[in-house]
JSON list of C-alpha atoms in Angstrom, two decimals:
[
{"chain": "A", "resi": 236, "resn": "UNK", "atom": "CA", "xyz": [5.02, -23.61, 14.88]},
{"chain": "A", "resi": 237, "resn": "UNK", "atom": "CA", "xyz": [1.55, -23.49, 16.22]},
{"chain": "A", "resi": 238, "resn": "UNK", "atom": "CA", "xyz": [-0.79, -25.71, 14.26]},
{"chain": "A", "resi": 239, "resn": "UNK", "atom": "CA", "xyz": [-4.44, -26.06, 14.84]},
{"chain": "A", "resi": 240, "resn": "UNK", "atom": "CA", "xyz": [-6.32, -29.17, 13.31]},
{"chain": "A", "resi": 241, "resn": "UNK", "atom": "CA", "xyz": [-10.04, -28.87, 12.76]},
{"chain": "A", "resi": 242, "resn": "UNK", "atom": "CA", "xyz": [-12.20, -32.17, 12.53]},
{"chain": "A", "resi": 243, "resn": "UNK", "atom": "CA", "xyz": [-15.67, -33.40, 13.07]},
{"chain": "A", "resi": 244, "resn": "UNK", "atom": "CA", "xyz": [-17.56, -31.77, 10.17]},
{"chain": "A", "resi": 245, "resn": "UNK", "atom": "CA", "xyz": [-19.72, -33.74, 7.82]},
{"chain": "A", "resi": 246, "resn": "UNK", "atom": "CA", "xyz": [-23.37, -34.12, 6.73]},
{"chain": "A", "resi": 247, "resn": "UNK", "atom": "CA", "xyz": [-26.15, -33.74, 9.34]},
{"chain": "A", "resi": 248, "resn": "UNK", "atom": "CA", "xyz": [-29.93, -33.51, 9.00]},
{"chain": "A", "resi": 249, "resn": "UNK", "atom": "CA", "xyz": [-31.87, -30.48, 10.02]},
{"chain": "A", "resi": 250, "resn": "UNK", "atom": "CA", "xyz": [-32.43, -30.54, 13.83]},
{"chain": "A", "resi": 251, "resn": "UNK", "atom": "CA", "xyz": [-29.39, -32.64, 14.38]},
{"chain": "A", "resi": 252, "resn": "UNK", "atom": "CA", "xyz": [-26.19, -32.33, 16.41]},
{"chain": "A", "resi": 253, "resn": "UNK", "atom": "CA", "xyz": [-22.34, -32.54, 15.67]},
{"chain": "A", "resi": 254, "resn": "UNK", "atom": "CA", "xyz": [-19.43, -31.97, 17.69]},
{"chain": "A", "resi": 255, "resn": "UNK", "atom": "CA", "xyz": [-16.35, -30.10, 16.21]},
{"chain": "A", "resi": 256, "resn": "UNK", "atom": "CA", "xyz": [-12.67, -30.61, 17.68]},
{"chain": "A", "resi": 257, "resn": "UNK", "atom": "CA", "xyz": [-9.79, -28.53, 17.17]},
{"chain": "A", "resi": 258, "resn": "UNK", "atom": "CA", "xyz": [-6.41, -29.97, 18.32]},
{"chain": "A", "resi": 259, "resn": "UNK", "atom": "CA", "xyz": [-3.50, -27.69, 18.89]},
{"chain": "A", "resi": 260, "resn": "UNK", "atom": "CA", "xyz": [0.10, -28.36, 18.93]},
{"chain": "A", "resi": 261, "resn": "UNK", "atom": "CA", "xyz": [3.32, -26.11, 19.27]},
{"chain": "A", "resi": 262, "resn": "UNK", "atom": "CA", "xyz": [1.91, -23.81, 21.95]},
{"chain": "A", "resi": 263, "resn": "UNK", "atom": "CA", "xyz": [1.24, -23.96, 25.62]},
{"chain": "A", "resi": 264, "resn": "UNK", "atom": "CA", "xyz": [-2.39, -24.48, 24.84]},
{"chain": "A", "resi": 265, "resn": "UNK", "atom": "CA", "xyz": [-3.74, -23.73, 28.60]},
{"chain": "A", "resi": 266, "resn": "UNK", "atom": "CA", "xyz": [-2.36, -20.12, 28.38]},
{"chain": "A", "resi": 267, "resn": "UNK", "atom": "CA", "xyz": [-4.28, -19.26, 25.36]},
{"chain": "A", "resi": 268, "resn": "UNK", "atom": "CA", "xyz": [-8.01, -18.10, 24.63]},
{"chain": "A", "resi": 269, "resn": "UNK", "atom": "CA", "xyz": [-9.49, -20.20, 21.73]},
{"chain": "A", "resi": 270, "resn": "UNK", "atom": "CA", "xyz": [-12.25, -19.21, 19.27]},
{"chain": "A", "resi": 271, "resn": "UNK", "atom": "CA", "xyz": [-14.73, -20.80, 16.61]},
{"chain": "A", "resi": 272, "resn": "UNK", "atom": "CA", "xyz": [-15.51, -18.82, 13.39]},
{"chain": "A", "resi": 273, "resn": "UNK", "atom": "CA", "xyz": [-17.49, -19.90, 10.78]},
{"chain": "A", "resi": 274, "resn": "UNK", "atom": "CA", "xyz": [-17.89, -19.00, 6.83]},
{"chain": "A", "resi": 275, "resn": "UNK", "atom": "CA", "xyz": [-20.92, -19.99, 4.81]},
{"chain": "A", "resi": 276, "resn": "UNK", "atom": "CA", "xyz": [-20.33, -20.79, 1.34]},
{"chain": "A", "resi": 277, "resn": "UNK", "atom": "CA", "xyz": [-19.70, -17.66, -0.71]},
{"chain": "A", "resi": 278, "resn": "UNK", "atom": "CA", "xyz": [-20.15, -15.51, 2.07]},
{"chain": "A", "resi": 279, "resn": "UNK", "atom": "CA", "xyz": [-18.10, -13.66, 4.89]},
{"chain": "A", "resi": 280, "resn": "UNK", "atom": "CA", "xyz": [-16.84, -14.67, 8.33]},
{"chain": "A", "resi": 281, "resn": "UNK", "atom": "CA", "xyz": [-18.77, -14.91, 11.52]},
{"chain": "A", "resi": 282, "resn": "UNK", "atom": "CA", "xyz": [-17.37, -15.04, 14.79]},
{"chain": "A", "resi": 283, "resn": "UNK", "atom": "CA", "xyz": [-19.29, -17.78, 16.87]},
{"chain": "A", "resi": 284, "resn": "UNK", "atom": "CA", "xyz": [-17.83, -18.24, 20.31]},
{"chain": "A", "resi": 285, "resn": "UNK", "atom": "CA", "xyz": [-14.59, -17.94, 22.61]},
{"chain": "A", "resi": 286, "resn": "UNK", "atom": "CA", "xyz": [-13.44, -19.71, 25.74]},
{"chain": "A", "resi": 287, "resn": "UNK", "atom": "CA", "xyz": [-11.04, -18.40, 28.39]},
{"chain": "A", "resi": 288, "resn": "UNK", "atom": "CA", "xyz": [-7.65, -20.16, 29.08]},
{"chain": "A", "resi": 289, "resn": "UNK", "atom": "CA", "xyz": [-9.27, -22.18, 31.94]},
{"chain": "A", "resi": 290, "resn": "UNK", "atom": "CA", "xyz": [-12.49, -22.83, 30.22]},
{"chain": "A", "resi": 291, "resn": "UNK", "atom": "CA", "xyz": [-14.34, -21.07, 33.05]},
{"chain": "A", "resi": 292, "resn": "UNK", "atom": "CA", "xyz": [-15.64, -18.20, 30.60]},
{"chain": "A", "resi": 293, "resn": "UNK", "atom": "CA", "xyz": [-17.44, -18.63, 27.30]},
{"chain": "A", "resi": 294, "resn": "UNK", "atom": "CA", "xyz": [-18.73, -16.20, 24.79]},
{"chain": "A", "resi": 295, "resn": "UNK", "atom": "CA", "xyz": [-21.28, -16.61, 22.25]},
{"chain": "A", "resi": 296, "resn": "UNK", "atom": "CA", "xyz": [-22.73, -14.64, 19.20]},
{"chain": "A", "resi": 297, "resn": "UNK", "atom": "CA", "xyz": [-26.37, -14.13, 19.42]},
{"chain": "A", "resi": 298, "resn": "UNK", "atom": "CA", "xyz": [-26.80, -16.35, 16.39]},
{"chain": "A", "resi": 299, "resn": "UNK", "atom": "CA", "xyz": [-25.65, -19.47, 18.10]},
{"chain": "A", "resi": 300, "resn": "UNK", "atom": "CA", "xyz": [-26.40, -18.76, 21.81]},
{"chain": "A", "resi": 301, "resn": "UNK", "atom": "CA", "xyz": [-28.39, -21.53, 23.53]},
{"chain": "A", "resi": 302, "resn": "UNK", "atom": "CA", "xyz": [-27.72, -23.91, 20.65]},
{"chain": "A", "resi": 303, "resn": "UNK", "atom": "CA", "xyz": [-23.59, -24.20, 20.64]},
{"chain": "A", "resi": 304, "resn": "UNK", "atom": "CA", "xyz": [-21.46, -24.95, 23.33]},
{"chain": "A", "resi": 305, "resn": "UNK", "atom": "CA", "xyz": [-17.55, -24.42, 23.52]},
{"chain": "A", "resi": 306, "resn": "UNK", "atom": "CA", "xyz": [-15.37, -26.32, 25.86]},
{"chain": "A", "resi": 307, "resn": "UNK", "atom": "CA", "xyz": [-11.85, -27.30, 26.13]},
{"chain": "A", "resi": 308, "resn": "UNK", "atom": "CA", "xyz": [-9.86, -30.05, 27.53]},
{"chain": "A", "resi": 309, "resn": "UNK", "atom": "CA", "xyz": [-6.53, -28.57, 28.20]},
{"chain": "A", "resi": 310, "resn": "UNK", "atom": "CA", "xyz": [-4.86, -32.10, 29.07]},
{"chain": "A", "resi": 311, "resn": "UNK", "atom": "CA", "xyz": [-5.67, -33.00, 25.40]},
{"chain": "A", "resi": 312, "resn": "UNK", "atom": "CA", "xyz": [-4.91, -29.72, 23.95]},
{"chain": "A", "resi": 313, "resn": "UNK", "atom": "CA", "xyz": [-8.28, -29.72, 22.28]},
{"chain": "A", "resi": 314, "resn": "UNK", "atom": "CA", "xyz": [-11.05, -27.12, 22.05]},
{"chain": "A", "resi": 315, "resn": "UNK", "atom": "CA", "xyz": [-14.80, -28.31, 21.20]},
{"chain": "A", "resi": 316, "resn": "UNK", "atom": "CA", "xyz": [-17.82, -26.89, 19.70]},
{"chain": "A", "resi": 317, "resn": "UNK", "atom": "CA", "xyz": [-21.03, -28.90, 20.26]},
{"chain": "A", "resi": 318, "resn": "UNK", "atom": "CA", "xyz": [-23.66, -27.63, 17.98]},
{"chain": "A", "resi": 319, "resn": "UNK", "atom": "CA", "xyz": [-27.26, -28.67, 18.51]},
{"chain": "A", "resi": 320, "resn": "UNK", "atom": "CA", "xyz": [-30.51, -27.83, 16.69]},
{"chain": "A", "resi": 321, "resn": "UNK", "atom": "CA", "xyz": [-28.77, -27.25, 13.38]},
{"chain": "A", "resi": 322, "resn": "UNK", "atom": "CA", "xyz": [-30.44, -25.73, 10.45]},
{"chain": "A", "resi": 323, "resn": "UNK", "atom": "CA", "xyz": [-29.57, -24.87, 6.73]},
{"chain": "A", "resi": 324, "resn": "UNK", "atom": "CA", "xyz": [-28.31, -21.46, 7.86]},
{"chain": "A", "resi": 325, "resn": "UNK", "atom": "CA", "xyz": [-25.53, -23.30, 9.81]},
{"chain": "A", "resi": 326, "resn": "UNK", "atom": "CA", "xyz": [-24.19, -24.74, 6.69]},
{"chain": "A", "resi": 327, "resn": "UNK", "atom": "CA", "xyz": [-20.59, -23.40, 6.51]},
{"chain": "A", "resi": 328, "resn": "UNK", "atom": "CA", "xyz": [-16.86, -24.11, 7.17]},
{"chain": "A", "resi": 329, "resn": "UNK", "atom": "CA", "xyz": [-16.04, -23.90, 10.70]},
{"chain": "A", "resi": 330, "resn": "UNK", "atom": "CA", "xyz": [-12.33, -22.85, 11.80]},
{"chain": "A", "resi": 331, "resn": "UNK", "atom": "CA", "xyz": [-11.03, -22.68, 15.24]},
{"chain": "A", "resi": 332, "resn": "UNK", "atom": "CA", "xyz": [-8.32, -19.84, 15.77]},
{"chain": "A", "resi": 333, "resn": "UNK", "atom": "CA", "xyz": [-6.13, -18.96, 18.74]},
{"chain": "A", "resi": 334, "resn": "UNK", "atom": "CA", "xyz": [-6.75, -15.31, 20.22]},
{"chain": "A", "resi": 335, "resn": "UNK", "atom": "CA", "xyz": [-3.73, -12.84, 19.85]},
{"chain": "A", "resi": 336, "resn": "UNK", "atom": "CA", "xyz": [-3.26, -11.09, 23.18]},
{"chain": "A", "resi": 337, "resn": "UNK", "atom": "CA", "xyz": [-1.09, -8.08, 23.97]},
{"chain": "A", "resi": 338, "resn": "UNK", "atom": "CA", "xyz": [0.60, -7.75, 27.38]},
{"chain": "A", "resi": 339, "resn": "UNK", "atom": "CA", "xyz": [-2.50, -6.18, 28.72]},
{"chain": "A", "resi": 340, "resn": "UNK", "atom": "CA", "xyz": [-4.20, -9.17, 27.66]},
{"chain": "A", "resi": 341, "resn": "UNK", "atom": "CA", "xyz": [-6.37, -7.37, 25.15]},
{"chain": "A", "resi": 342, "resn": "UNK", "atom": "CA", "xyz": [-7.27, -9.29, 22.05]},
{"chain": "A", "resi": 343, "resn": "UNK", "atom": "CA", "xyz": [-5.77, -8.02, 18.88]},
{"chain": "A", "resi": 344, "resn": "UNK", "atom": "CA", "xyz": [-6.97, -10.61, 16.64]},
{"chain": "A", "resi": 345, "resn": "UNK", "atom": "CA", "xyz": [-7.02, -14.24, 15.63]},
{"chain": "A", "resi": 346, "resn": "UNK", "atom": "CA", "xyz": [-3.82, -16.13, 14.48]},
{"chain": "A", "resi": 347, "resn": "UNK", "atom": "CA", "xyz": [-3.32, -19.04, 13.50]},
{"chain": "A", "resi": 348, "resn": "UNK", "atom": "CA", "xyz": [-6.58, -20.54, 12.22]},
{"chain": "A", "resi": 349, "resn": "UNK", "atom": "CA", "xyz": [-7.11, -24.17, 11.63]},
{"chain": "A", "resi": 350, "resn": "UNK", "atom": "CA", "xyz": [-7.64, -25.59, 8.04]},
{"chain": "A", "resi": 351, "resn": "UNK", "atom": "CA", "xyz": [-11.46, -25.58, 8.73]},
{"chain": "A", "resi": 352, "resn": "UNK", "atom": "CA", "xyz": [-13.96, -28.33, 8.78]},
{"chain": "A", "resi": 353, "resn": "UNK", "atom": "CA", "xyz": [-17.07, -28.28, 6.51]},
{"chain": "A", "resi": 354, "resn": "UNK", "atom": "CA", "xyz": [-20.51, -28.69, 7.95]},
{"chain": "A", "resi": 355, "resn": "UNK", "atom": "CA", "xyz": [-23.43, -29.31, 6.06]},
{"chain": "A", "resi": 356, "resn": "UNK", "atom": "CA", "xyz": [-27.14, -29.14, 7.31]},
{"chain": "A", "resi": 357, "resn": "UNK", "atom": "CA", "xyz": [-29.40, -30.93, 4.89]},
{"chain": "A", "resi": 358, "resn": "UNK", "atom": "CA", "xyz": [-31.93, -33.98, 4.31]},
{"chain": "B", "resi": 160, "resn": "UNK", "atom": "CA", "xyz": [-25.10, -6.39, 15.54]},
{"chain": "B", "resi": 161, "resn": "UNK", "atom": "CA", "xyz": [-24.49, -6.34, 11.81]},
{"chain": "B", "resi": 162, "resn": "UNK", "atom": "CA", "xyz": [-21.42, -7.23, 9.96]},
{"chain": "B", "resi": 163, "resn": "UNK", "atom": "CA", "xyz": [-19.07, -4.53, 8.95]},
{"chain": "B", "resi": 164, "resn": "UNK", "atom": "CA", "xyz": [-19.35, -3.02, 5.38]},
{"chain": "B", "resi": 165, "resn": "UNK", "atom": "CA", "xyz": [-17.01, -3.74, 2.87]},
{"chain": "B", "resi": 166, "resn": "UNK", "atom": "CA", "xyz": [-16.99, -3.29, -0.98]},
{"chain": "B", "resi": 167, "resn": "UNK", "atom": "CA", "xyz": [-17.42, -6.46, -2.67]},
{"chain": "B", "resi": 168, "resn": "UNK", "atom": "CA", "xyz": [-14.64, -6.10, -5.04]},
{"chain": "B", "resi": 169, "resn": "UNK", "atom": "CA", "xyz": [-11.77, -3.92, -5.87]},
{"chain": "B", "resi": 170, "resn": "UNK", "atom": "CA", "xyz": [-9.26, -4.27, -8.72]},
{"chain": "B", "resi": 171, "resn": "UNK", "atom": "CA", "xyz": [-5.97, -2.78, -9.73]},
{"chain": "B", "resi": 172, "resn": "UNK", "atom": "CA", "xyz": [-3.00, -3.45, -12.03]},
{"chain": "B", "resi": 173, "resn": "UNK", "atom": "CA", "xyz": [0.52, -4.56, -10.88]},
{"chain": "B", "resi": 174, "resn": "UNK", "atom": "CA", "xyz": [2.51, -2.09, -9.05]},
{"chain": "B", "resi": 175, "resn": "UNK", "atom": "CA", "xyz": [-0.39, 0.20, -8.32]},
{"chain": "B", "resi": 176, "resn": "UNK", "atom": "CA", "xyz": [-1.93, 0.71, -4.93]},
{"chain": "B", "resi": 177, "resn": "UNK", "atom": "CA", "xyz": [-5.44, -0.06, -3.83]},
{"chain": "B", "resi": 178, "resn": "UNK", "atom": "CA", "xyz": [-7.56, 0.64, -0.60]},
{"chain": "B", "resi": 179, "resn": "UNK", "atom": "CA", "xyz": [-10.29, -1.37, 0.91]},
{"chain": "B", "resi": 180, "resn": "UNK", "atom": "CA", "xyz": [-12.72, 0.33, 3.25]},
{"chain": "B", "resi": 181, "resn": "UNK", "atom": "CA", "xyz": [-14.57, -1.15, 6.29]},
{"chain": "B", "resi": 182, "resn": "UNK", "atom": "CA", "xyz": [-17.28, 0.73, 7.54]},
{"chain": "B", "resi": 183, "resn": "UNK", "atom": "CA", "xyz": [-18.74, 0.16, 11.03]},
{"chain": "B", "resi": 184, "resn": "UNK", "atom": "CA", "xyz": [-20.39, 2.13, 13.77]},
{"chain": "B", "resi": 185, "resn": "UNK", "atom": "CA", "xyz": [-19.75, 4.04, 16.85]},
{"chain": "B", "resi": 186, "resn": "UNK", "atom": "CA", "xyz": [-20.09, 0.80, 18.60]},
{"chain": "B", "resi": 187, "resn": "UNK", "atom": "CA", "xyz": [-17.58, -1.25, 17.10]},
{"chain": "B", "resi": 188, "resn": "UNK", "atom": "CA", "xyz": [-14.91, 0.35, 14.67]},
{"chain": "B", "resi": 189, "resn": "UNK", "atom": "CA", "xyz": [-15.32, 3.64, 16.03]},
{"chain": "B", "resi": 190, "resn": "UNK", "atom": "CA", "xyz": [-15.26, 2.85, 19.66]},
{"chain": "B", "resi": 191, "resn": "UNK", "atom": "CA", "xyz": [-12.36, 0.47, 20.03]},
{"chain": "B", "resi": 192, "resn": "UNK", "atom": "CA", "xyz": [-8.78, 0.69, 18.38]},
{"chain": "B", "resi": 193, "resn": "UNK", "atom": "CA", "xyz": [-9.25, -3.01, 17.61]},
{"chain": "B", "resi": 194, "resn": "UNK", "atom": "CA", "xyz": [-9.63, -3.67, 14.17]},
{"chain": "B", "resi": 195, "resn": "UNK", "atom": "CA", "xyz": [-7.84, -6.26, 12.49]},
{"chain": "B", "resi": 196, "resn": "UNK", "atom": "CA", "xyz": [-7.50, -7.64, 8.76]},
{"chain": "B", "resi": 197, "resn": "UNK", "atom": "CA", "xyz": [-7.21, -11.14, 7.07]},
{"chain": "B", "resi": 198, "resn": "UNK", "atom": "CA", "xyz": [-6.32, -12.50, 3.88]},
{"chain": "B", "resi": 199, "resn": "UNK", "atom": "CA", "xyz": [-7.85, -15.35, 2.44]},
{"chain": "B", "resi": 200, "resn": "UNK", "atom": "CA", "xyz": [-6.86, -17.36, -0.57]},
{"chain": "B", "resi": 201, "resn": "UNK", "atom": "CA", "xyz": [-8.95, -19.72, -2.12]},
{"chain": "B", "resi": 202, "resn": "UNK", "atom": "CA", "xyz": [-9.63, -22.78, -0.35]},
{"chain": "B", "resi": 203, "resn": "UNK", "atom": "CA", "xyz": [-7.19, -21.60, 2.39]},
{"chain": "B", "resi": 204, "resn": "UNK", "atom": "CA", "xyz": [-7.74, -20.35, 6.03]},
{"chain": "B", "resi": 205, "resn": "UNK", "atom": "CA", "xyz": [-7.54, -16.50, 6.71]},
{"chain": "B", "resi": 206, "resn": "UNK", "atom": "CA", "xyz": [-4.26, -15.06, 7.69]},
{"chain": "B", "resi": 207, "resn": "UNK", "atom": "CA", "xyz": [-3.70, -12.48, 10.07]},
{"chain": "B", "resi": 208, "resn": "UNK", "atom": "CA", "xyz": [-2.25, -9.25, 8.37]},
{"chain": "B", "resi": 209, "resn": "UNK", "atom": "CA", "xyz": [-2.97, -6.25, 10.36]},
{"chain": "B", "resi": 210, "resn": "UNK", "atom": "CA", "xyz": [-4.08, -5.67, 14.06]},
{"chain": "B", "resi": 211, "resn": "UNK", "atom": "CA", "xyz": [-4.92, -2.47, 15.99]},
{"chain": "B", "resi": 212, "resn": "UNK", "atom": "CA", "xyz": [-5.86, -0.95, 12.53]},
{"chain": "B", "resi": 213, "resn": "UNK", "atom": "CA", "xyz": [-2.28, 0.03, 11.53]},
{"chain": "B", "resi": 214, "resn": "UNK", "atom": "CA", "xyz": [0.18, -2.67, 13.01]},
{"chain": "B", "resi": 215, "resn": "UNK", "atom": "CA", "xyz": [1.62, -5.72, 11.09]},
{"chain": "B", "resi": 216, "resn": "UNK", "atom": "CA", "xyz": [2.25, -9.07, 12.61]},
{"chain": "B", "resi": 217, "resn": "UNK", "atom": "CA", "xyz": [5.92, -10.08, 12.37]},
{"chain": "B", "resi": 218, "resn": "UNK", "atom": "CA", "xyz": [6.45, -11.49, 8.76]},
{"chain": "B", "resi": 219, "resn": "UNK", "atom": "CA", "xyz": [3.60, -9.55, 7.11]},
{"chain": "B", "resi": 220, "resn": "UNK", "atom": "CA", "xyz": [4.86, -7.61, 3.88]},
{"chain": "B", "resi": 221, "resn": "UNK", "atom": "CA", "xyz": [5.19, -3.75, 4.54]},
{"chain": "B", "resi": 222, "resn": "UNK", "atom": "CA", "xyz": [3.15, -3.36, 1.28]},
{"chain": "B", "resi": 223, "resn": "UNK", "atom": "CA", "xyz": [0.37, -3.84, 3.55]},
{"chain": "B", "resi": 224, "resn": "UNK", "atom": "CA", "xyz": [-0.97, -0.94, 5.82]},
{"chain": "B", "resi": 225, "resn": "UNK", "atom": "CA", "xyz": [-4.11, 0.29, 7.80]},
{"chain": "B", "resi": 226, "resn": "UNK", "atom": "CA", "xyz": [-5.60, 3.14, 9.06]},
{"chain": "B", "resi": 227, "resn": "UNK", "atom": "CA", "xyz": [-8.87, 4.18, 10.87]},
{"chain": "B", "resi": 228, "resn": "UNK", "atom": "CA", "xyz": [-10.77, 7.32, 10.90]},
{"chain": "B", "resi": 229, "resn": "UNK", "atom": "CA", "xyz": [-13.97, 7.52, 12.75]},
{"chain": "B", "resi": 230, "resn": "UNK", "atom": "CA", "xyz": [-16.32, 4.44, 11.96]},
{"chain": "B", "resi": 231, "resn": "UNK", "atom": "CA", "xyz": [-14.20, 3.47, 8.86]},
{"chain": "B", "resi": 232, "resn": "UNK", "atom": "CA", "xyz": [-11.14, 1.11, 8.84]},
{"chain": "B", "resi": 233, "resn": "UNK", "atom": "CA", "xyz": [-8.82, 0.94, 5.63]},
{"chain": "B", "resi": 234, "resn": "UNK", "atom": "CA", "xyz": [-6.69, -1.61, 4.39]},
{"chain": "B", "resi": 235, "resn": "UNK", "atom": "CA", "xyz": [-3.93, -0.25, 1.60]},
{"chain": "B", "resi": 236, "resn": "UNK", "atom": "CA", "xyz": [-2.03, -2.60, -0.57]},
{"chain": "B", "resi": 237, "resn": "UNK", "atom": "CA", "xyz": [0.76, -0.92, -2.45]},
{"chain": "B", "resi": 238, "resn": "UNK", "atom": "CA", "xyz": [2.73, -2.22, -5.09]},
{"chain": "B", "resi": 239, "resn": "UNK", "atom": "CA", "xyz": [0.09, -4.66, -5.94]},
{"chain": "B", "resi": 240, "resn": "UNK", "atom": "CA", "xyz": [1.46, -8.03, -7.02]},
{"chain": "B", "resi": 241, "resn": "UNK", "atom": "CA", "xyz": [-0.32, -11.01, -8.56]},
{"chain": "B", "resi": 242, "resn": "UNK", "atom": "CA", "xyz": [0.34, -13.20, -5.15]},
{"chain": "B", "resi": 243, "resn": "UNK", "atom": "CA", "xyz": [-2.10, -10.37, -3.17]},
{"chain": "B", "resi": 244, "resn": "UNK", "atom": "CA", "xyz": [-5.33, -11.63, -5.29]},
{"chain": "B", "resi": 245, "resn": "UNK", "atom": "CA", "xyz": [-7.32, -13.00, -2.81]},
{"chain": "B", "resi": 246, "resn": "UNK", "atom": "CA", "xyz": [-10.24, -12.08, -0.31]},
{"chain": "B", "resi": 247, "resn": "UNK", "atom": "CA", "xyz": [-9.67, -9.56, 2.45]},
{"chain": "B", "resi": 248, "resn": "UNK", "atom": "CA", "xyz": [-11.74, -9.31, 5.56]},
{"chain": "B", "resi": 249, "resn": "UNK", "atom": "CA", "xyz": [-11.89, -6.77, 8.31]},
{"chain": "B", "resi": 250, "resn": "UNK", "atom": "CA", "xyz": [-12.72, -7.54, 11.89]},
{"chain": "B", "resi": 251, "resn": "UNK", "atom": "CA", "xyz": [-13.72, -5.40, 14.60]},
{"chain": "B", "resi": 252, "resn": "UNK", "atom": "CA", "xyz": [-14.20, -5.80, 18.60]},
{"chain": "B", "resi": 253, "resn": "UNK", "atom": "CA", "xyz": [-17.86, -4.93, 19.37]},
{"chain": "B", "resi": 254, "resn": "UNK", "atom": "CA", "xyz": [-17.75, -4.92, 23.20]},
{"chain": "B", "resi": 255, "resn": "UNK", "atom": "CA", "xyz": [-18.83, -7.63, 25.62]},
{"chain": "B", "resi": 256, "resn": "UNK", "atom": "CA", "xyz": [-16.25, -9.81, 24.22]},
{"chain": "B", "resi": 257, "resn": "UNK", "atom": "CA", "xyz": [-17.97, -10.19, 20.87]},
{"chain": "B", "resi": 258, "resn": "UNK", "atom": "CA", "xyz": [-16.29, -9.65, 17.45]},
{"chain": "B", "resi": 259, "resn": "UNK", "atom": "CA", "xyz": [-17.80, -8.59, 14.00]},
{"chain": "B", "resi": 260, "resn": "UNK", "atom": "CA", "xyz": [-16.26, -9.37, 10.56]},
{"chain": "B", "resi": 261, "resn": "UNK", "atom": "CA", "xyz": [-16.71, -7.66, 7.31]},
{"chain": "B", "resi": 262, "resn": "UNK", "atom": "CA", "xyz": [-18.45, -9.27, 4.38]},
{"chain": "B", "resi": 263, "resn": "UNK", "atom": "CA", "xyz": [-15.30, -9.60, 2.69]},
{"chain": "B", "resi": 264, "resn": "UNK", "atom": "CA", "xyz": [-13.62, -7.90, -0.46]},
{"chain": "B", "resi": 265, "resn": "UNK", "atom": "CA", "xyz": [-12.29, -9.71, -3.53]},
{"chain": "B", "resi": 266, "resn": "UNK", "atom": "CA", "xyz": [-9.23, -8.10, -4.92]},
{"chain": "B", "resi": 267, "resn": "UNK", "atom": "CA", "xyz": [-8.40, -8.67, -8.26]},
{"chain": "B", "resi": 268, "resn": "UNK", "atom": "CA", "xyz": [-5.01, -7.86, -10.13]},
{"chain": "B", "resi": 269, "resn": "UNK", "atom": "CA", "xyz": [-5.52, -6.92, -13.45]}
]
């Protein structure tokens, strides 16, 4: 069974930084594209970023580009999200997820998801 | 890029069928056959239930079905059960390795 364990969330002041981690098990981690998705309180889901299997290629939503950075350590089966210049609008539960691929490497969706780690940006 | 549009809520009685719509544009839903749907129970992580608009991952009940027409995708839940009460989200590829989600629909079983 593939399991993703998100951690690193917490309370941070506006303008501050935080690094989230997602530890994966039950899969050949280096063979999978990973993503971060967030959900603000009472709101919908928002895709934030994805990283290729090797970590060479990264992709970001406009809302976080230049402030957030995704990375991975395949020796530790872990993907990270470094979040800088945080504001109240970044308050959300952050989920990591594995991208589901078809044989042609097209992404079909996200499965499974971690349990989420909450981030609160407040003074 | 704006979020995909879903109704805020849909309700139905046990045994009935309900349909949730997901409206995008010709740049996302209408341009790619890559709409997926997720079920989220309160306090839980989302669960992947439909991909490529109409296909179900292994283990997902056949009471869940999807369709797509033009810029709108739909999720139908047949034979509604109490356990189906949850939030449902659509997601579409939007090009350039970007993904858009809908705002979510709360399904209530009356």
